[in-house]
Amino acid sequence: MAQPTTSTLSGGTRTENLASWAANLKFSDLPEDVIQKTKDFFVDWLGCTIAGRHHPAVSAIARFASQMGPSSGKSELVNGALNFTTSPAFASLVNGASSHVVEQDDLHNRSIMHPATVIYPAALAVAQDVGATGEEFIAACVVGYEVGCRVGEFLGKSHYERFHSTATGGVIGVAAATAHLLKLDAAQTLSAIGTAGTQAAGLWQFLMDATHSKQVHTGKACFDGIFAAYTARDGLLGTKDILEGPRAMGVALVPGTTNPEAIDQNLGTDYEVLRSSFKWHASCRHTHPSADALLKLMDKNGVAFDDIESVTSRTYQAAINVLGMTGRGETVHQSKFSMGFVLAVVAKKGQAMITDFTEDDLEDSSLREFQQRVRMELDPEIDQAFPEKWQGTVIVTTKSGESFTESVEFAKGDPELPLTRDEIERKARTLAAYGGFTDTSKVNQLIERAWNLEKEKNVNGFVF
Amino acid sequence: MAQPTTSTLSGGTRTENLASWAANLKFSDLPEDVIQKTKDFFVDWLGCTIAGRHHPAVSAIARFASQMGPSSGKSELVNGALNFTTSPAFASLVNGASSHVVEQDDLHNRSIMHPATVIYPAALAVAQDVGATGEEFIAACVVGYEVGCRVGEFLGKSHYERFHSTATGGVIGVAAATAHLLKLDAAQTLSAIGTAGTQAAGLWQFLMDATHSKQVHTGKACFDGIFAAYTARDGLLGTKDILEGPRAMGVALVPGTTNPEAIDQNLGTDYEVLRSSFKWHASCRHTHPSADALLKLMDKNGVAFDDIESVTSRTYQAAINVLGMTGRGETVHQSKFSMGFVLAVVAKKGQAMITDFTEDDLEDSSLREFQQRVRMELDPEIDQAFPEKWQGTVIVTTKSGESFTESVEFAKGDPELPLTRDEIERKARTLAAYGGFTDTSKVNQLIERAWNLEKEKNVNGFVF
């Protein structure tokens, strides 16, 4: 049953419509599948967060949090080994950085964003700060997904060519989720969105040298979005049309065309969280369609790793742009952005899970040689459908001279092929173990609690 | 006498050259005029900071600092009335927001940036955190000016059309100044620059609705640059070529052409701090050349406010872009961005000091009518020389039908027409009084201390 609205804006801009919707959404408005999917991605996010905790960027950011932040606070780090609590801005900074390390967090297809890694850390930390219930936390996450992903869709493909949309759309999603938990009205929520958008940043340059900006982008999107909402509550006015205004994001950050209707069409009937995909393979999401197609091809035709002479991966332009930047892949993280290396891993191991990318694998000459025999090729039809659909085709030539072709319309984990709850749990346990957290009963207990999140009086204690 | 260098980078990029220079600069390398000018702008900045302290954005940001930051720390807020100390990231966040409120902080002509409002708050807060001496503080400020302004020059005029360069170049200057105080080596300084640049943000959209993003941009540039340097010290790797790389700022944030040579030419012989201008009028710096030309014209030709029928201000395109965005000016802050209103104020009052823009002035029909009779016109020669030179020409038609023309090559406060120390002190005292700080002897004492800053064992206590 819809609740009475508390405030709406009538200036007639799309951004105002979005802010009004975000301010007024109630848990009781949410369809059951939206609630369930929001919990699915929360469990998925928890595993990612603990898996990434040992990354040097996360350690440096955690040190910053302990030096610059308070000595204790209401918000928790998922990584219990750090043994401190802090303010929501810093807890989300650390958790947001950690959850994007292992490239296993979700991917929202149309916006080309990873919403979980920014929305959950921010919403969790703020929910702990304000003492929100499980229901309120879920509603805030839905708001964060909706606003962040719609902004990402608005900014579109050409924006993604230059900017890490997870950060630039994400900071606005974080601001909206935080505003919701702070119970800001529509005008304040609009201010929060404006202040978030004028902080939007995050460039792909780091892919060139395998440096740590990806974690900076997600952690800072959390911090900056929280800044935007708390200051909006306290009277700081954000600009009103940060998306479509004449000096706004659509002009300054988008070299091509924007998708204005994405901002507010079908609000409350479409839910963006239902359009997000799980990552099954532990590699850049752009490699997944080809990886799935290759696995399918090998299985169907009885082709083995050693049989393969060459692979052509037919894909969309954005994949070529991103994956073409990392070269051979000198680090474990970078190797997950090499189409050649990822296809070598799936061909040899039959999977590309988190434990399938190691320092030893980087030195494996059979993988490195296979990698050299993979090339990417632009497929105009696939490109046309992207990012609505993330499709892939592979053409394999065998050493005996045979040729096979296989395509996938959806990758495993796509909304059309979602993970089951068993698979989500298995993945989360594997990620926790990868992060060095071996108390399986604690993991199971936290997962069980997450499945019943709407019944929780608070969201404290999600600490591994 | 030059000191032996401690570390240099040899990858051959301009950004590496800049990072190496920044890491190795010593106070003893600095020419006397550079030291003196750095102190001049510090005194000027102190006045601006206390003057802006009551702005609602500053109050909201200070509340964020007290909620999200530690309950005490080594770094001080210039606004002593707030009565708390905090970590350097938060102290600079608040001070940086406050010093950009009244539009009286300095302007570096070539880069179209306001360096003081980001460099001093960050360097002061970090110097207090690490216990730096006055000499070390001055050297760090010189580094901050040099790196920030060179990045601003690199990004150039077309960047400024879309982005608030004070924030986007400023965050990198802050990172470099902070890195210098933390005694980072050249490689770590390069990391800090990379992490700062991937956070660079700040859009002009707020000018459209008189909202508070300008203070967000400067405060956050401080916070984010400090984040970049402290995390670089602790092992977070920033990308190496954030300026000229294929997915870096020069590509993503610059619609036109960049000025690559600005990054590293004449390092150690040219000093950017010598190229910065004081603001004498309390209005947007783009109005100053026309304001000075109008005052000169009225004085020379005996023209009075009531005599003037119309004014044509011939100026450069960037002025038209920025000043054309605020309309009539509904708030005191916005009125300082209206060429018509500013020229009305100087014509009527003979000056446009901080106390000349009030709520009452907004209602003054004689000012509002004059404002309507001012128009801006693009002058191709003036535009060509910008931003090397900020020139202005005004053409006045009187009610009796006479016409006069006057030009200025330099505005008062330009490097070629700097303020005297007496004028700097007078301006600082006026600003402090405007900010409600009436203890003149304390102001004089802090100014006196600043004039002798290189003899100070620490930089604590600059609190009004």
Short mmCIF file of N, CA and C in Angstrom, two decimals, chain A residues 287-301 311-315 379 381-382 389-396 404-412 414 417:
data_model
loop_
_atom_site.label_atom_id
_atom_site.label_comp_id
_atom_site.label_asym_id
_atom_site.label_seq_id
_atom_site.Cartn_x
_atom_site.Cartn_y
_atom_site.Cartn_z
N THR A 287 34.44 -9.38 -19.70
CA THR A 287 34.94 -10.68 -20.20
C THR A 287 33.91 -11.79 -20.05
N HIS A 288 32.87 -11.56 -19.27
CA HIS A 288 31.95 -12.65 -18.93
C HIS A 288 31.18 -13.26 -20.11
N PRO A 289 30.60 -12.43 -20.99
CA PRO A 289 29.86 -13.06 -22.09
C PRO A 289 30.76 -13.98 -22.94
N SER A 290 31.98 -13.52 -23.22
CA SER A 290 32.88 -14.37 -24.01
C SER A 290 33.31 -15.61 -23.23
N ALA A 291 33.53 -15.44 -21.93
CA ALA A 291 33.92 -16.59 -21.11
C ALA A 291 32.81 -17.64 -21.09
N ASP A 292 31.58 -17.18 -20.93
CA ASP A 292 30.46 -18.13 -20.92
C ASP A 292 30.29 -18.80 -22.29
N ALA A 293 30.46 -18.00 -23.34
CA ALA A 293 30.34 -18.57 -24.69
C ALA A 293 31.44 -19.61 -24.93
N LEU A 294 32.63 -19.32 -24.46
CA LEU A 294 33.74 -20.27 -24.66
C LEU A 294 33.50 -21.57 -23.88
N LEU A 295 33.06 -21.44 -22.63
CA LEU A 295 32.76 -22.65 -21.84
C LEU A 295 31.69 -23.49 -22.51
N LYS A 296 30.66 -22.79 -23.01
CA LYS A 296 29.56 -23.49 -23.69
C LYS A 296 30.07 -24.20 -24.95
N LEU A 297 30.90 -23.50 -25.70
CA LEU A 297 31.46 -24.05 -26.95
C LEU A 297 32.32 -25.28 -26.67
N MET A 298 33.17 -25.20 -25.65
CA MET A 298 34.07 -26.31 -25.34
C MET A 298 33.27 -27.53 -24.89
N ASP A 299 32.25 -27.27 -24.06
CA ASP A 299 31.43 -28.36 -23.56
C ASP A 299 30.65 -29.02 -24.69
N LYS A 300 30.04 -28.21 -25.51
CA LYS A 300 29.16 -28.71 -26.57
C LYS A 300 29.93 -29.50 -27.62
N ASN A 301 31.14 -29.05 -27.92
CA ASN A 301 31.90 -29.66 -29.02
C ASN A 301 33.06 -30.52 -28.56
N VAL A 311 41.35 -17.98 -30.48
CA VAL A 311 39.99 -17.57 -30.14
C VAL A 311 39.77 -16.13 -30.61
N THR A 312 38.65 -15.95 -31.29
CA THR A 312 38.23 -14.58 -31.57
C THR A 312 37.01 -14.29 -30.71
N SER A 313 37.13 -13.22 -29.92
CA SER A 313 36.02 -12.79 -29.07
C SER A 313 35.35 -11.61 -29.75
N ARG A 314 34.11 -11.83 -30.18
CA ARG A 314 33.38 -10.73 -30.83
C ARG A 314 32.56 -10.02 -29.77
N THR A 315 32.79 -8.74 -29.62
CA THR A 315 32.23 -8.03 -28.48
C THR A 315 31.86 -6.61 -28.86
N ASP A 379 31.84 -6.44 -32.79
CA ASP A 379 30.67 -7.01 -33.45
C ASP A 379 29.58 -5.94 -33.46
N GLU A 381 26.47 -5.76 -34.25
CA GLU A 381 25.15 -6.08 -33.68
C GLU A 381 25.20 -6.15 -32.16
N ILE A 382 26.26 -6.76 -31.65
CA ILE A 382 26.43 -6.84 -30.20
C ILE A 382 26.61 -5.44 -29.63
N LYS A 389 21.92 -5.15 -23.50
CA LYS A 389 22.33 -6.56 -23.42
C LYS A 389 23.84 -6.65 -23.49
N TRP A 390 24.40 -7.52 -22.65
CA TRP A 390 25.84 -7.75 -22.64
C TRP A 390 26.06 -9.14 -23.27
N GLN A 391 26.12 -9.17 -24.60
CA GLN A 391 26.22 -10.44 -25.30
C GLN A 391 27.66 -10.75 -25.69
N GLY A 392 27.89 -12.00 -26.06
CA GLY A 392 29.23 -12.38 -26.50
C GLY A 392 29.19 -13.53 -27.50
N THR A 393 30.11 -13.48 -28.44
CA THR A 393 30.29 -14.57 -29.40
C THR A 393 31.77 -14.93 -29.42
N VAL A 394 32.08 -16.22 -29.42
CA VAL A 394 33.49 -16.61 -29.63
C VAL A 394 33.59 -17.55 -30.83
N ILE A 395 34.66 -17.39 -31.55
CA ILE A 395 34.98 -18.28 -32.66
C ILE A 395 36.29 -18.96 -32.32
N VAL A 396 36.26 -20.27 -32.23
CA VAL A 396 37.46 -21.03 -31.86
C VAL A 396 37.96 -21.80 -33.08
N PHE A 404 34.68 -23.49 -34.65
CA PHE A 404 33.39 -23.51 -33.96
C PHE A 404 33.02 -22.08 -33.56
N THR A 405 31.73 -21.84 -33.53
CA THR A 405 31.24 -20.53 -33.09
C THR A 405 30.15 -20.74 -32.04
N GLU A 406 30.17 -19.90 -31.02
CA GLU A 406 29.12 -19.99 -30.01
C GLU A 406 28.82 -18.60 -29.47
N SER A 407 27.56 -18.38 -29.18
CA SER A 407 27.14 -17.07 -28.66
C SER A 407 26.35 -17.25 -27.37
N VAL A 408 26.39 -16.22 -26.53
CA VAL A 408 25.45 -16.16 -25.42
C VAL A 408 24.73 -14.83 -25.47
N GLU A 409 23.44 -14.91 -25.20
CA GLU A 409 22.64 -13.68 -25.17
C GLU A 409 22.72 -13.05 -23.77
N PHE A 410 22.83 -13.93 -22.78
CA PHE A 410 22.95 -13.47 -21.39
C PHE A 410 24.10 -14.22 -20.73
N ALA A 411 24.81 -13.52 -19.86
CA ALA A 411 25.86 -14.18 -19.09
C ALA A 411 25.27 -14.71 -17.79
N LYS A 412 25.92 -15.71 -17.22
CA LYS A 412 25.46 -16.24 -15.94
C LYS A 412 25.53 -15.13 -14.89
N ASP A 414 23.27 -12.59 -15.06
CA ASP A 414 22.39 -11.55 -15.61
C ASP A 414 21.00 -11.67 -14.99
N LEU A 417 19.39 -14.66 -15.96
CA LEU A 417 20.03 -15.90 -15.51
C LEU A 417 20.63 -15.70 -14.12
#
